[in-house]
Amino acid sequence: MTLIDFIIRIKNGYLAGKEVVDVKRSIRTVRSLELLKKHGYIQEFDVPENIMEPISVTLSYKGHKPAISEVKLFSKPGRRVYRGVKEIRPVTGGLGIALISTSRGIMTDKQARKEKVGGELLFAIW
């Protein structure tokens, strides 16, 4: 499963009104879930001990509205998008986050600007 498939599963879960979605396990997926939880885009996730079992992600709603209103994908398997630190801009005026794969791991756009590192722009979410 690519990181794109993971974020699309979460987006589709919100559109379908589901409370829990399952995503395949990978190191990038777990790190991305940690950041999404920290910023309130998901409620909880459970990583099972068995590496073959999927990760259960509990989606977050504000009232009856999904916590995620839009997802914009940048890098795709056939077209990677890289940005230097000076080219990384805030998402929707700081109301959303972008996840960037850097040499120091996956981090948000704000963290990347703070640590002055660029990298592969994965997706933006708000």
PDB file of C-alpha atoms in Angstrom:
ATOM      1  CA  MET A   1       0.000   0.000   0.000  1.00  0.00           C
ATOM      2  CA  THR A   2       1.327   3.364  -0.904  1.00  0.00           C
ATOM      3  CA  LEU A   3       0.960   6.411   1.287  1.00  0.00           C
ATOM      4  CA  ILE A   4      -1.490   7.778  -1.278  1.00  0.00           C
ATOM      5  CA  ASP A   5      -3.726   4.713  -0.909  1.00  0.00           C
ATOM      6  CA  PHE A   6      -3.652   5.153   2.871  1.00  0.00           C
ATOM      7  CA  ILE A   7      -4.809   8.790   2.792  1.00  0.00           C
ATOM      8  CA  ILE A   8      -7.483   8.047   0.165  1.00  0.00           C
ATOM      9  CA  ARG A   9      -8.874   5.249   2.383  1.00  0.00           C
ATOM     10  CA  ILE A  10      -9.165   7.723   5.252  1.00  0.00           C
ATOM     11  CA  LYS A  11     -10.805  10.349   3.019  1.00  0.00           C
ATOM     12  CA  ASN A  12     -13.279   7.784   1.626  1.00  0.00           C
ATOM     13  CA  GLY A  13     -14.058   6.626   5.163  1.00  0.00           C
ATOM     14  CA  TYR A  14     -15.032  10.186   6.060  1.00  0.00           C
ATOM     15  CA  LEU A  15     -17.140  10.541   2.896  1.00  0.00           C
ATOM     16  CA  ALA A  16     -18.953   7.277   3.704  1.00  0.00           C
ATOM     17  CA  GLY A  17     -19.545   8.375   7.312  1.00  0.00           C
ATOM     18  CA  LYS A  18     -17.596   5.458   8.801  1.00  0.00           C
ATOM     19  CA  GLU A  19     -16.220   5.541  12.323  1.00  0.00           C
ATOM     20  CA  VAL A  20     -13.324   3.124  11.740  1.00  0.00           C
ATOM     21  CA  VAL A  21     -11.262   2.291   8.651  1.00  0.00           C
ATOM     22  CA  ASP A  22      -8.479  -0.262   8.226  1.00  0.00           C
ATOM     23  CA  VAL A  23      -5.195   0.589   6.510  1.00  0.00           C
ATOM     24  CA  LYS A  24      -2.184  -1.575   5.748  1.00  0.00           C
ATOM     25  CA  ARG A  25       0.814  -1.235   7.989  1.00  0.00           C
ATOM     26  CA  SER A  26       4.069   0.483   7.046  1.00  0.00           C
ATOM     27  CA  ILE A  27       6.554   2.709   8.837  1.00  0.00           C
ATOM     28  CA  ARG A  28       5.475   5.734   6.759  1.00  0.00           C
ATOM     29  CA  THR A  29       1.803   5.040   7.486  1.00  0.00           C
ATOM     30  CA  VAL A  30       2.370   4.845  11.254  1.00  0.00           C
ATOM     31  CA  ARG A  31       4.382   8.095  11.293  1.00  0.00           C
ATOM     32  CA  SER A  32       1.729   9.840   9.174  1.00  0.00           C
ATOM     33  CA  LEU A  33      -1.009   8.610  11.519  1.00  0.00           C
ATOM     34  CA  GLU A  34       0.912   9.982  14.513  1.00  0.00           C
ATOM     35  CA  LEU A  35       1.011  13.422  12.881  1.00  0.00           C
ATOM     36  CA  LEU A  36      -2.659  13.300  11.834  1.00  0.00           C
ATOM     37  CA  LYS A  37      -3.655  12.363  15.390  1.00  0.00           C
ATOM     38  CA  LYS A  38      -1.505  15.126  16.877  1.00  0.00           C
ATOM     39  CA  HIS A  39      -3.259  17.691  14.672  1.00  0.00           C
ATOM     40  CA  GLY A  40      -6.774  16.338  15.323  1.00  0.00           C
ATOM     41  CA  TYR A  41      -7.540  14.852  11.905  1.00  0.00           C
ATOM     42  CA  ILE A  42      -8.057  11.362  13.362  1.00  0.00           C
ATOM     43  CA  GLN A  43      -9.193  10.351  16.821  1.00  0.00           C
ATOM     44  CA  GLU A  44      -7.133   7.219  17.474  1.00  0.00           C
ATOM     45  CA  PHE A  45      -5.309   4.379  15.752  1.00  0.00           C
ATOM     46  CA  ASP A  46      -4.409   0.885  16.914  1.00  0.00           C
ATOM     47  CA  VAL A  47      -1.264  -0.848  15.650  1.00  0.00           C
ATOM     48  CA  PRO A  48      -1.615  -4.618  16.266  1.00  0.00           C
ATOM     49  CA  GLU A  49       1.381  -6.715  17.300  1.00  0.00           C
ATOM     50  CA  ASN A  50       0.926  -9.039  14.316  1.00  0.00           C
ATOM     51  CA  ILE A  51       2.533  -7.202  11.384  1.00  0.00           C
ATOM     52  CA  MET A  52       0.132  -8.850   8.908  1.00  0.00           C
ATOM     53  CA  GLU A  53      -2.975  -7.312  10.509  1.00  0.00           C
ATOM     54  CA  PRO A  54      -4.184  -3.898   9.343  1.00  0.00           C
ATOM     55  CA  ILE A  55      -4.104  -0.757  11.477  1.00  0.00           C
ATOM     56  CA  SER A  56      -7.541   0.323  12.726  1.00  0.00           C
ATOM     57  CA  VAL A  57      -8.021   4.084  12.437  1.00  0.00           C
ATOM     58  CA  THR A  58     -10.840   5.785  14.369  1.00  0.00           C
ATOM     59  CA  LEU A  59     -11.970   8.845  12.454  1.00  0.00           C
ATOM     60  CA  SER A  60     -12.648  12.176  14.130  1.00  0.00           C
ATOM     61  CA  TYR A  61     -15.836  14.172  13.614  1.00  0.00           C
ATOM     62  CA  LYS A  62     -16.753  17.661  14.808  1.00  0.00           C
ATOM     63  CA  GLY A  63     -20.477  17.360  15.372  1.00  0.00           C
ATOM     64  CA  HIS A  64     -21.581  15.544  12.225  1.00  0.00           C
ATOM     65  CA  LYS A  65     -18.862  17.080  10.053  1.00  0.00           C
ATOM     66  CA  PRO A  66     -15.657  15.201   9.191  1.00  0.00           C
ATOM     67  CA  ALA A  67     -12.410  16.609  10.586  1.00  0.00           C
ATOM     68  CA  ILE A  68     -10.974  16.490   7.052  1.00  0.00           C
ATOM     69  CA  SER A  69     -12.625  18.670   4.441  1.00  0.00           C
ATOM     70  CA  GLU A  70     -10.096  18.267   1.634  1.00  0.00           C
ATOM     71  CA  VAL A  71      -6.983  16.303   0.669  1.00  0.00           C
ATOM     72  CA  LYS A  72      -4.558  17.377  -2.064  1.00  0.00           C
ATOM     73  CA  LEU A  73      -2.056  14.798  -3.279  1.00  0.00           C
ATOM     74  CA  PHE A  74       1.285  16.051  -4.572  1.00  0.00           C
ATOM     75  CA  SER A  75       3.670  13.111  -5.047  1.00  0.00           C
ATOM     76  CA  LYS A  76       2.508  10.039  -6.892  1.00  0.00           C
ATOM     77  CA  PRO A  77       4.438   6.870  -7.752  1.00  0.00           C
ATOM     78  CA  GLY A  78       5.136   8.119 -11.295  1.00  0.00           C
ATOM     79  CA  ARG A  79       5.764  11.753 -10.374  1.00  0.00           C
ATOM     80  CA  ARG A  80       7.574  12.775  -7.223  1.00  0.00           C
ATOM     81  CA  VAL A  81       7.369  16.418  -6.102  1.00  0.00           C
ATOM     82  CA  TYR A  82      10.312  17.828  -4.149  1.00  0.00           C
ATOM     83  CA  ARG A  83      10.525  21.228  -2.466  1.00  0.00           C
ATOM     84  CA  GLY A  84      13.368  23.094  -0.827  1.00  0.00           C
ATOM     85  CA  VAL A  85      12.742  24.737   2.535  1.00  0.00           C
ATOM     86  CA  LYS A  86      12.210  28.150   0.895  1.00  0.00           C
ATOM     87  CA  GLU A  87       9.518  26.700  -1.401  1.00  0.00           C
ATOM     88  CA  ILE A  88       7.401  25.178   1.395  1.00  0.00           C
ATOM     89  CA  ARG A  89       4.377  27.394   2.009  1.00  0.00           C
ATOM     90  CA  PRO A  90       1.671  27.163   4.703  1.00  0.00           C
ATOM     91  CA  VAL A  91      -1.448  25.219   3.679  1.00  0.00           C
ATOM     92  CA  THR A  92      -4.579  27.387   3.356  1.00  0.00           C
ATOM     93  CA  GLY A  93      -3.018  30.184   5.341  1.00  0.00           C
ATOM     94  CA  GLY A  94      -1.959  27.874   8.171  1.00  0.00           C
ATOM     95  CA  LEU A  95      -5.364  26.165   8.602  1.00  0.00           C
ATOM     96  CA  GLY A  96      -4.144  22.820   7.249  1.00  0.00           C
ATOM     97  CA  ILE A  97      -0.972  20.764   7.195  1.00  0.00           C
ATOM     98  CA  ALA A  98       1.236  19.262   4.513  1.00  0.00           C
ATOM     99  CA  LEU A  99       3.232  16.102   5.160  1.00  0.00           C
ATOM    100  CA  ILE A 100       6.769  16.078   3.826  1.00  0.00           C
ATOM    101  CA  SER A 101       9.196  13.162   3.680  1.00  0.00           C
ATOM    102  CA  THR A 102      12.597  14.574   4.640  1.00  0.00           C
ATOM    103  CA  SER A 103      15.993  13.118   5.451  1.00  0.00           C
ATOM    104  CA  ARG A 104      14.908  13.416   9.108  1.00  0.00           C
ATOM    105  CA  GLY A 105      11.670  11.480   8.606  1.00  0.00           C
ATOM    106  CA  ILE A 106       8.088  12.462   7.829  1.00  0.00           C
ATOM    107  CA  MET A 107       7.097  15.816   9.283  1.00  0.00           C
ATOM    108  CA  THR A 108       4.623  18.638   8.783  1.00  0.00           C
ATOM    109  CA  ASP A 109       5.328  21.694   6.668  1.00  0.00           C
ATOM    110  CA  LYS A 110       5.663  23.818   9.810  1.00  0.00           C
ATOM    111  CA  GLN A 111       8.245  21.438  11.338  1.00  0.00           C
ATOM    112  CA  ALA A 112      10.200  21.333   8.061  1.00  0.00           C
ATOM    113  CA  ARG A 113      10.388  25.135   7.897  1.00  0.00           C
ATOM    114  CA  LYS A 114      11.425  25.278  11.572  1.00  0.00           C
ATOM    115  CA  GLU A 115      14.180  22.678  11.083  1.00  0.00           C
ATOM    116  CA  LYS A 116      15.131  24.210   7.706  1.00  0.00           C
ATOM    117  CA  VAL A 117      14.836  21.013   5.669  1.00  0.00           C
ATOM    118  CA  GLY A 118      13.139  20.304   2.370  1.00  0.00           C
ATOM    119  CA  GLY A 119      11.989  17.019   0.925  1.00  0.00           C
ATOM    120  CA  GLU A 120       9.292  15.141  -0.952  1.00  0.00           C
ATOM    121  CA  LEU A 121       5.916  16.842  -0.652  1.00  0.00           C
ATOM    122  CA  LEU A 122       3.450  14.002   0.005  1.00  0.00           C
ATOM    123  CA  PHE A 123       0.009  15.544   0.567  1.00  0.00           C
ATOM    124  CA  ALA A 124      -1.824  18.468   2.138  1.00  0.00           C
ATOM    125  CA  ILE A 125      -4.882  18.111   4.326  1.00  0.00           C
ATOM    126  CA  TRP A 126      -7.314  20.620   5.801  1.00  0.00           C
TER     127      TRP A 126
END
